[in-house]
Amino acid sequence: FFGDSISAAYGLDKSEGYVNLIRERIDSLGLNYKVVNAGVSGETTAGGKGRIDWILKQPIDIFVLELGGNDALRGLPVKSSYSNLEFVIKKVKEKYPTCKIVLAGMMAPPNMGENFTKPFAEMYPKLAKTYNTSLIPFILDGVAGIPNLNQKDGIHPNAEGHKILADNVWKVIEGLL
């Protein structure tokens, strides 16, 4: 799980985060996978591009790429975000050609305006189609904008929200395991 504060379980004990909940589910099913949480709070797609070589030092069967939310919050150019995500996907495919890649989609806040939010939202399905990756259309589906599922900042899911995120992710990765 290569991501930002969402994967890093910002504001929570790591055990409450969706990545750990996925790990627990995999372990409970007796599946032979080691789950690695490479989530870094505040990470942008450029930061991910800069640290991808570090995570590729270990064998990877399934790579969940969850980046872009901080790019949207900062209003960074969508073309740059696309290029950075594309770079990461290509690096993973180059190093581990049989690795299954899952791209976790994000949406930009509506206050960014349609000229930003529309191309940002289209970026993830376009990348998934171009590089034949699995896609979680919106990782925060069922959580974003719902106060009782988010922390006080209104951005980061609370423990209950992370349970929903784990379900959102599981629906996509279950068939890859």
PDB file of C-alpha atoms in Angstrom:
ATOM      1  CA  PHE A   1       0.000   0.000   0.000  1.00  0.00           C
ATOM      2  CA  PHE A   2       1.836   3.025  -1.364  1.00  0.00           C
ATOM      3  CA  GLY A   3      -0.047   6.120  -0.344  1.00  0.00           C
ATOM      4  CA  ASP A   4      -0.562   9.221   1.716  1.00  0.00           C
ATOM      5  CA  SER A   5      -2.267   9.987   5.048  1.00  0.00           C
ATOM      6  CA  ILE A   6      -5.276   7.864   4.094  1.00  0.00           C
ATOM      7  CA  SER A   7      -3.091   4.738   3.950  1.00  0.00           C
ATOM      8  CA  ALA A   8      -0.991   5.938   6.884  1.00  0.00           C
ATOM      9  CA  ALA A   9      -4.157   6.120   9.059  1.00  0.00           C
ATOM     10  CA  TYR A  10      -3.502   9.731   9.976  1.00  0.00           C
ATOM     11  CA  GLY A  11      -4.823  10.658  13.420  1.00  0.00           C
ATOM     12  CA  LEU A  12      -5.495   7.042  14.397  1.00  0.00           C
ATOM     13  CA  ASP A  13      -3.639   4.128  15.830  1.00  0.00           C
ATOM     14  CA  LYS A  14      -2.243   2.256  12.806  1.00  0.00           C
ATOM     15  CA  SER A  15      -4.227  -0.805  13.895  1.00  0.00           C
ATOM     16  CA  GLU A  16      -7.457   1.093  13.071  1.00  0.00           C
ATOM     17  CA  GLY A  17      -6.422   1.989   9.531  1.00  0.00           C
ATOM     18  CA  TYR A  18      -7.777   0.304   6.430  1.00  0.00           C
ATOM     19  CA  VAL A  19      -4.387  -1.159   5.513  1.00  0.00           C
ATOM     20  CA  ASN A  20      -4.196  -3.023   8.811  1.00  0.00           C
ATOM     21  CA  LEU A  21      -7.829  -4.105   8.476  1.00  0.00           C
ATOM     22  CA  ILE A  22      -6.960  -5.588   5.063  1.00  0.00           C
ATOM     23  CA  ARG A  23      -3.935  -7.302   6.622  1.00  0.00           C
ATOM     24  CA  GLU A  24      -6.142  -8.800   9.339  1.00  0.00           C
ATOM     25  CA  ARG A  25      -8.611 -10.047   6.729  1.00  0.00           C
ATOM     26  CA  ILE A  26      -5.835 -11.620   4.631  1.00  0.00           C
ATOM     27  CA  ASP A  27      -4.334 -13.264   7.731  1.00  0.00           C
ATOM     28  CA  SER A  28      -7.723 -14.568   8.894  1.00  0.00           C
ATOM     29  CA  LEU A  29      -8.166 -16.271   5.528  1.00  0.00           C
ATOM     30  CA  GLY A  30      -4.742 -17.895   5.806  1.00  0.00           C
ATOM     31  CA  LEU A  31      -3.510 -16.258   2.617  1.00  0.00           C
ATOM     32  CA  ASN A  32       0.256 -16.125   2.194  1.00  0.00           C
ATOM     33  CA  TYR A  33       0.775 -12.381   1.777  1.00  0.00           C
ATOM     34  CA  LYS A  34       2.804  -9.874   3.757  1.00  0.00           C
ATOM     35  CA  VAL A  35       1.042  -6.509   3.857  1.00  0.00           C
ATOM     36  CA  VAL A  36       3.349  -3.490   3.841  1.00  0.00           C
ATOM     37  CA  ASN A  37       2.004  -0.061   4.701  1.00  0.00           C
ATOM     38  CA  ALA A  38       4.089   2.504   2.821  1.00  0.00           C
ATOM     39  CA  GLY A  39       1.705   5.360   3.518  1.00  0.00           C
ATOM     40  CA  VAL A  40       3.240   8.740   4.348  1.00  0.00           C
ATOM     41  CA  SER A  41       1.078  11.586   5.607  1.00  0.00           C
ATOM     42  CA  GLY A  42       1.245  14.651   3.387  1.00  0.00           C
ATOM     43  CA  GLU A  43       2.633  12.707   0.437  1.00  0.00           C
ATOM     44  CA  THR A  44       2.003  14.055  -3.053  1.00  0.00           C
ATOM     45  CA  THR A  45       2.340  12.183  -6.319  1.00  0.00           C
ATOM     46  CA  ALA A  46       5.721  13.913  -6.783  1.00  0.00           C
ATOM     47  CA  GLY A  47       6.820  12.615  -3.380  1.00  0.00           C
ATOM     48  CA  GLY A  48       5.683   9.136  -4.377  1.00  0.00           C
ATOM     49  CA  LYS A  49       7.645   9.399  -7.599  1.00  0.00           C
ATOM     50  CA  GLY A  50      10.685  10.327  -5.537  1.00  0.00           C
ATOM     51  CA  ARG A  51      10.446   7.363  -3.165  1.00  0.00           C
ATOM     52  CA  ILE A  52       9.180   4.554  -5.398  1.00  0.00           C
ATOM     53  CA  ASP A  53      12.618   2.969  -5.755  1.00  0.00           C
ATOM     54  CA  TRP A  54      12.723   2.468  -1.981  1.00  0.00           C
ATOM     55  CA  ILE A  55       9.592   0.325  -1.877  1.00  0.00           C
ATOM     56  CA  LEU A  56      10.591  -1.637  -4.989  1.00  0.00           C
ATOM     57  CA  LYS A  57      13.565  -3.128  -3.133  1.00  0.00           C
ATOM     58  CA  GLN A  58      11.275  -5.935  -1.955  1.00  0.00           C
ATOM     59  CA  PRO A  59       9.240  -8.335  -4.088  1.00  0.00           C
ATOM     60  CA  ILE A  60       5.692  -7.150  -4.732  1.00  0.00           C
ATOM     61  CA  ASP A  61       2.755  -9.229  -5.946  1.00  0.00           C
ATOM     62  CA  ILE A  62       0.013  -6.604  -5.556  1.00  0.00           C
ATOM     63  CA  PHE A  63       0.714  -2.873  -5.489  1.00  0.00           C
ATOM     64  CA  VAL A  64      -2.033  -0.545  -4.242  1.00  0.00           C
ATOM     65  CA  LEU A  65      -1.299   3.018  -5.352  1.00  0.00           C
ATOM     66  CA  GLU A  66      -3.223   5.557  -3.257  1.00  0.00           C
ATOM     67  CA  LEU A  67      -1.881   9.018  -4.064  1.00  0.00           C
ATOM     68  CA  GLY A  68      -3.269  12.269  -5.411  1.00  0.00           C
ATOM     69  CA  GLY A  69      -5.429  13.643  -2.625  1.00  0.00           C
ATOM     70  CA  ASN A  70      -2.780  16.089  -1.464  1.00  0.00           C
ATOM     71  CA  ASP A  71      -2.165  17.183  -5.047  1.00  0.00           C
ATOM     72  CA  ALA A  72      -5.857  18.083  -5.274  1.00  0.00           C
ATOM     73  CA  LEU A  73      -5.898  19.904  -1.943  1.00  0.00           C
ATOM     74  CA  ARG A  74      -2.892  21.970  -3.076  1.00  0.00           C
ATOM     75  CA  GLY A  75      -4.313  22.618  -6.532  1.00  0.00           C
ATOM     76  CA  LEU A  76      -1.271  21.109  -8.234  1.00  0.00           C
ATOM     77  CA  PRO A  77      -1.545  20.757 -12.018  1.00  0.00           C
ATOM     78  CA  VAL A  78      -3.485  17.628 -13.001  1.00  0.00           C
ATOM     79  CA  LYS A  79      -1.008  16.981 -15.836  1.00  0.00           C
ATOM     80  CA  SER A  80       1.802  16.753 -13.275  1.00  0.00           C
ATOM     81  CA  SER A  81      -0.199  14.430 -11.016  1.00  0.00           C
ATOM     82  CA  TYR A  82      -1.028  12.222 -13.997  1.00  0.00           C
ATOM     83  CA  SER A  83       2.616  12.134 -15.082  1.00  0.00           C
ATOM     84  CA  ASN A  84       3.805  11.262 -11.563  1.00  0.00           C
ATOM     85  CA  LEU A  85       1.264   8.459 -11.134  1.00  0.00           C
ATOM     86  CA  GLU A  86       2.142   7.186 -14.606  1.00  0.00           C
ATOM     87  CA  PHE A  87       5.827   7.165 -13.640  1.00  0.00           C
ATOM     88  CA  VAL A  88       5.114   5.106 -10.517  1.00  0.00           C
ATOM     89  CA  ILE A  89       2.960   2.612 -12.430  1.00  0.00           C
ATOM     90  CA  LYS A  90       5.615   2.203 -15.130  1.00  0.00           C
ATOM     91  CA  LYS A  91       8.359   1.721 -12.518  1.00  0.00           C
ATOM     92  CA  VAL A  92       6.396  -1.015 -10.768  1.00  0.00           C
ATOM     93  CA  LYS A  93       5.595  -2.757 -14.064  1.00  0.00           C
ATOM     94  CA  GLU A  94       9.225  -2.491 -15.171  1.00  0.00           C
ATOM     95  CA  LYS A  95      10.614  -3.985 -11.960  1.00  0.00           C
ATOM     96  CA  TYR A  96       7.832  -6.567 -11.400  1.00  0.00           C
ATOM     97  CA  PRO A  97       6.078  -7.285 -14.721  1.00  0.00           C
ATOM     98  CA  THR A  98       3.632  -9.768 -13.152  1.00  0.00           C
ATOM     99  CA  CYS A  99       2.686  -7.472 -10.276  1.00  0.00           C
ATOM    100  CA  LYS A 100      -1.003  -6.614 -10.150  1.00  0.00           C
ATOM    101  CA  ILE A 101      -1.522  -2.891  -9.705  1.00  0.00           C
ATOM    102  CA  VAL A 102      -4.561  -1.366  -8.036  1.00  0.00           C
ATOM    103  CA  LEU A 103      -5.093   2.356  -8.479  1.00  0.00           C
ATOM    104  CA  ALA A 104      -7.127   4.010  -5.730  1.00  0.00           C
ATOM    105  CA  GLY A 105      -9.037   6.941  -7.146  1.00  0.00           C
ATOM    106  CA  MET A 106      -9.595  10.224  -5.384  1.00  0.00           C
ATOM    107  CA  MET A 107     -11.753  13.261  -6.068  1.00  0.00           C
ATOM    108  CA  ALA A 108     -10.800  16.903  -5.776  1.00  0.00           C
ATOM    109  CA  PRO A 109     -12.865  19.110  -3.453  1.00  0.00           C
ATOM    110  CA  PRO A 110     -15.703  20.853  -5.326  1.00  0.00           C
ATOM    111  CA  ASN A 111     -14.417  24.302  -4.347  1.00  0.00           C
ATOM    112  CA  MET A 112     -11.555  23.745  -6.815  1.00  0.00           C
ATOM    113  CA  GLY A 113     -14.017  24.305  -9.662  1.00  0.00           C
ATOM    114  CA  GLU A 114     -15.092  22.042 -12.509  1.00  0.00           C
ATOM    115  CA  ASN A 115     -12.085  22.971 -14.672  1.00  0.00           C
ATOM    116  CA  PHE A 116      -9.953  21.219 -12.045  1.00  0.00           C
ATOM    117  CA  THR A 117     -12.249  18.606 -10.512  1.00  0.00           C
ATOM    118  CA  LYS A 118     -13.395  17.052 -13.787  1.00  0.00           C
ATOM    119  CA  PRO A 119      -9.932  16.343 -15.263  1.00  0.00           C
ATOM    120  CA  PHE A 120      -8.714  15.261 -11.830  1.00  0.00           C
ATOM    121  CA  ALA A 121     -11.540  12.712 -11.498  1.00  0.00           C
ATOM    122  CA  GLU A 122     -10.937  11.487 -15.062  1.00  0.00           C
ATOM    123  CA  MET A 123      -7.226  10.956 -14.401  1.00  0.00           C
ATOM    124  CA  TYR A 124      -7.638   7.702 -12.459  1.00  0.00           C
ATOM    125  CA  PRO A 125      -9.892   5.797 -14.898  1.00  0.00           C
ATOM    126  CA  LYS A 126      -7.698   6.966 -17.788  1.00  0.00           C
ATOM    127  CA  LEU A 127      -4.538   5.666 -16.093  1.00  0.00           C
ATOM    128  CA  ALA A 128      -6.240   2.397 -15.158  1.00  0.00           C
ATOM    129  CA  LYS A 129      -7.388   1.847 -18.732  1.00  0.00           C
ATOM    130  CA  THR A 130      -4.065   2.855 -20.301  1.00  0.00           C
ATOM    131  CA  TYR A 131      -1.969   0.652 -18.015  1.00  0.00           C
ATOM    132  CA  ASN A 132      -4.486  -2.147 -17.458  1.00  0.00           C
ATOM    133  CA  THR A 133      -4.629  -1.731 -13.693  1.00  0.00           C
ATOM    134  CA  SER A 134      -7.499  -2.466 -11.358  1.00  0.00           C
ATOM    135  CA  LEU A 135      -9.339   0.633 -10.177  1.00  0.00           C
ATOM    136  CA  ILE A 136     -11.010   1.624  -6.948  1.00  0.00           C
ATOM    137  CA  PRO A 137     -13.065   4.480  -8.435  1.00  0.00           C
ATOM    138  CA  PHE A 138     -13.108   6.557  -5.214  1.00  0.00           C
ATOM    139  CA  ILE A 139     -11.405   5.156  -2.135  1.00  0.00           C
ATOM    140  CA  LEU A 140     -13.413   7.468   0.143  1.00  0.00           C
ATOM    141  CA  ASP A 141     -16.748   6.330  -1.314  1.00  0.00           C
ATOM    142  CA  GLY A 142     -19.338   6.178   1.458  1.00  0.00           C
ATOM    143  CA  VAL A 143     -17.080   8.168   3.818  1.00  0.00           C
ATOM    144  CA  ALA A 144     -16.251  11.545   2.253  1.00  0.00           C
ATOM    145  CA  GLY A 145     -18.445  14.339   3.519  1.00  0.00           C
ATOM    146  CA  ILE A 146     -20.078  12.249   6.246  1.00  0.00           C
ATOM    147  CA  PRO A 147     -19.177  13.931   9.549  1.00  0.00           C
ATOM    148  CA  ASN A 148     -19.607  10.875  11.817  1.00  0.00           C
ATOM    149  CA  LEU A 149     -17.174   8.861   9.621  1.00  0.00           C
ATOM    150  CA  ASN A 150     -14.434  11.492   9.600  1.00  0.00           C
ATOM    151  CA  GLN A 151     -12.142  13.122  12.086  1.00  0.00           C
ATOM    152  CA  LYS A 152     -12.696  16.738  13.140  1.00  0.00           C
ATOM    153  CA  ASP A 153     -10.718  17.999  10.128  1.00  0.00           C
ATOM    154  CA  GLY A 154     -13.459  16.639   7.854  1.00  0.00           C
ATOM    155  CA  ILE A 155     -10.833  15.126   5.553  1.00  0.00           C
ATOM    156  CA  HIS A 156      -9.397  12.071   7.271  1.00  0.00           C
ATOM    157  CA  PRO A 157     -11.606   9.072   8.050  1.00  0.00           C
ATOM    158  CA  ASN A 158     -12.037   7.990  11.655  1.00  0.00           C
ATOM    159  CA  ALA A 159     -11.872   4.335  12.723  1.00  0.00           C
ATOM    160  CA  GLU A 160     -15.429   3.661  11.502  1.00  0.00           C
ATOM    161  CA  GLY A 161     -14.639   5.356   8.199  1.00  0.00           C
ATOM    162  CA  HIS A 162     -11.557   3.173   7.755  1.00  0.00           C
ATOM    163  CA  LYS A 163     -13.749   0.082   8.048  1.00  0.00           C
ATOM    164  CA  ILE A 164     -15.658   1.303   4.997  1.00  0.00           C
ATOM    165  CA  LEU A 165     -12.414   2.071   3.173  1.00  0.00           C
ATOM    166  CA  ALA A 166     -11.251  -1.472   3.896  1.00  0.00           C
ATOM    167  CA  ASP A 167     -14.454  -2.775   2.291  1.00  0.00           C
ATOM    168  CA  ASN A 168     -13.968  -0.461  -0.712  1.00  0.00           C
ATOM    169  CA  VAL A 169     -10.435  -1.791  -1.208  1.00  0.00           C
ATOM    170  CA  TRP A 170     -11.335  -5.417  -0.478  1.00  0.00           C
ATOM    171  CA  LYS A 171     -13.960  -5.462  -3.237  1.00  0.00           C
ATOM    172  CA  VAL A 172     -11.167  -4.832  -5.740  1.00  0.00           C
ATOM    173  CA  ILE A 173      -8.220  -6.786  -4.323  1.00  0.00           C
ATOM    174  CA  GLU A 174     -10.084  -9.897  -3.199  1.00  0.00           C
ATOM    175  CA  GLY A 175     -10.124 -11.302  -6.725  1.00  0.00           C
ATOM    176  CA  LEU A 176      -6.399 -10.575  -7.131  1.00  0.00           C
ATOM    177  CA  LEU A 177      -5.302 -12.579  -4.083  1.00  0.00           C
TER     178      LEU A 177
END
